[in-house]
């Protein structure tokens, strides 16, 4: 809605993607030992 929101969108998307990758990586590391 704000004019400045368009400038911060790429950074927010990048941080959001990084957070998802870190969460998925940690979940994979925590679940992997249980399967084996």
Coordinates of C-alpha atoms in Angstrom, one line a residue:
X1 CA 0.0 0.0 0.0
X2 CA 2.9 2.4 0.8
X3 CA 5.2 3.6 -2.0
X4 CA 8.2 2.3 0.0
X5 CA 6.8 -1.2 0.3
X6 CA 7.7 -2.0 -3.3
X7 CA 11.4 -1.3 -2.5
X8 CA 11.4 -3.5 0.6
X9 CA 9.6 -6.4 -1.1
X10 CA 12.7 -8.0 -2.7
X11 CA 14.5 -8.0 0.7
X12 CA 11.5 -9.4 2.5
X13 CA 11.1 -12.1 -0.1
X14 CA 14.8 -13.0 0.1
X15 CA 14.7 -13.2 3.9
X16 CA 11.5 -15.3 3.8
X17 CA 13.1 -17.7 1.3
X18 CA 16.3 -17.9 3.5
X19 CA 14.2 -18.6 6.6
X20 CA 12.3 -21.4 4.8
X21 CA 15.6 -23.0 3.6
X22 CA 17.1 -22.8 7.0
X23 CA 13.9 -24.3 8.6
X24 CA 13.8 -27.1 6.0
X25 CA 17.5 -27.8 6.5
X26 CA 17.2 -28.0 10.3
X27 CA 14.1 -30.2 10.0
X28 CA 16.0 -32.5 7.6
X29 CA 19.0 -32.8 9.9
X30 CA 16.8 -33.5 12.9
X31 CA 14.6 -36.1 11.1
X32 CA 17.5 -37.8 9.3
X33 CA 19.0 -39.5 12.5
X34 CA 15.6 -40.8 13.4
X35 CA 15.1 -42.7 10.1
X36 CA 18.6 -44.3 10.3

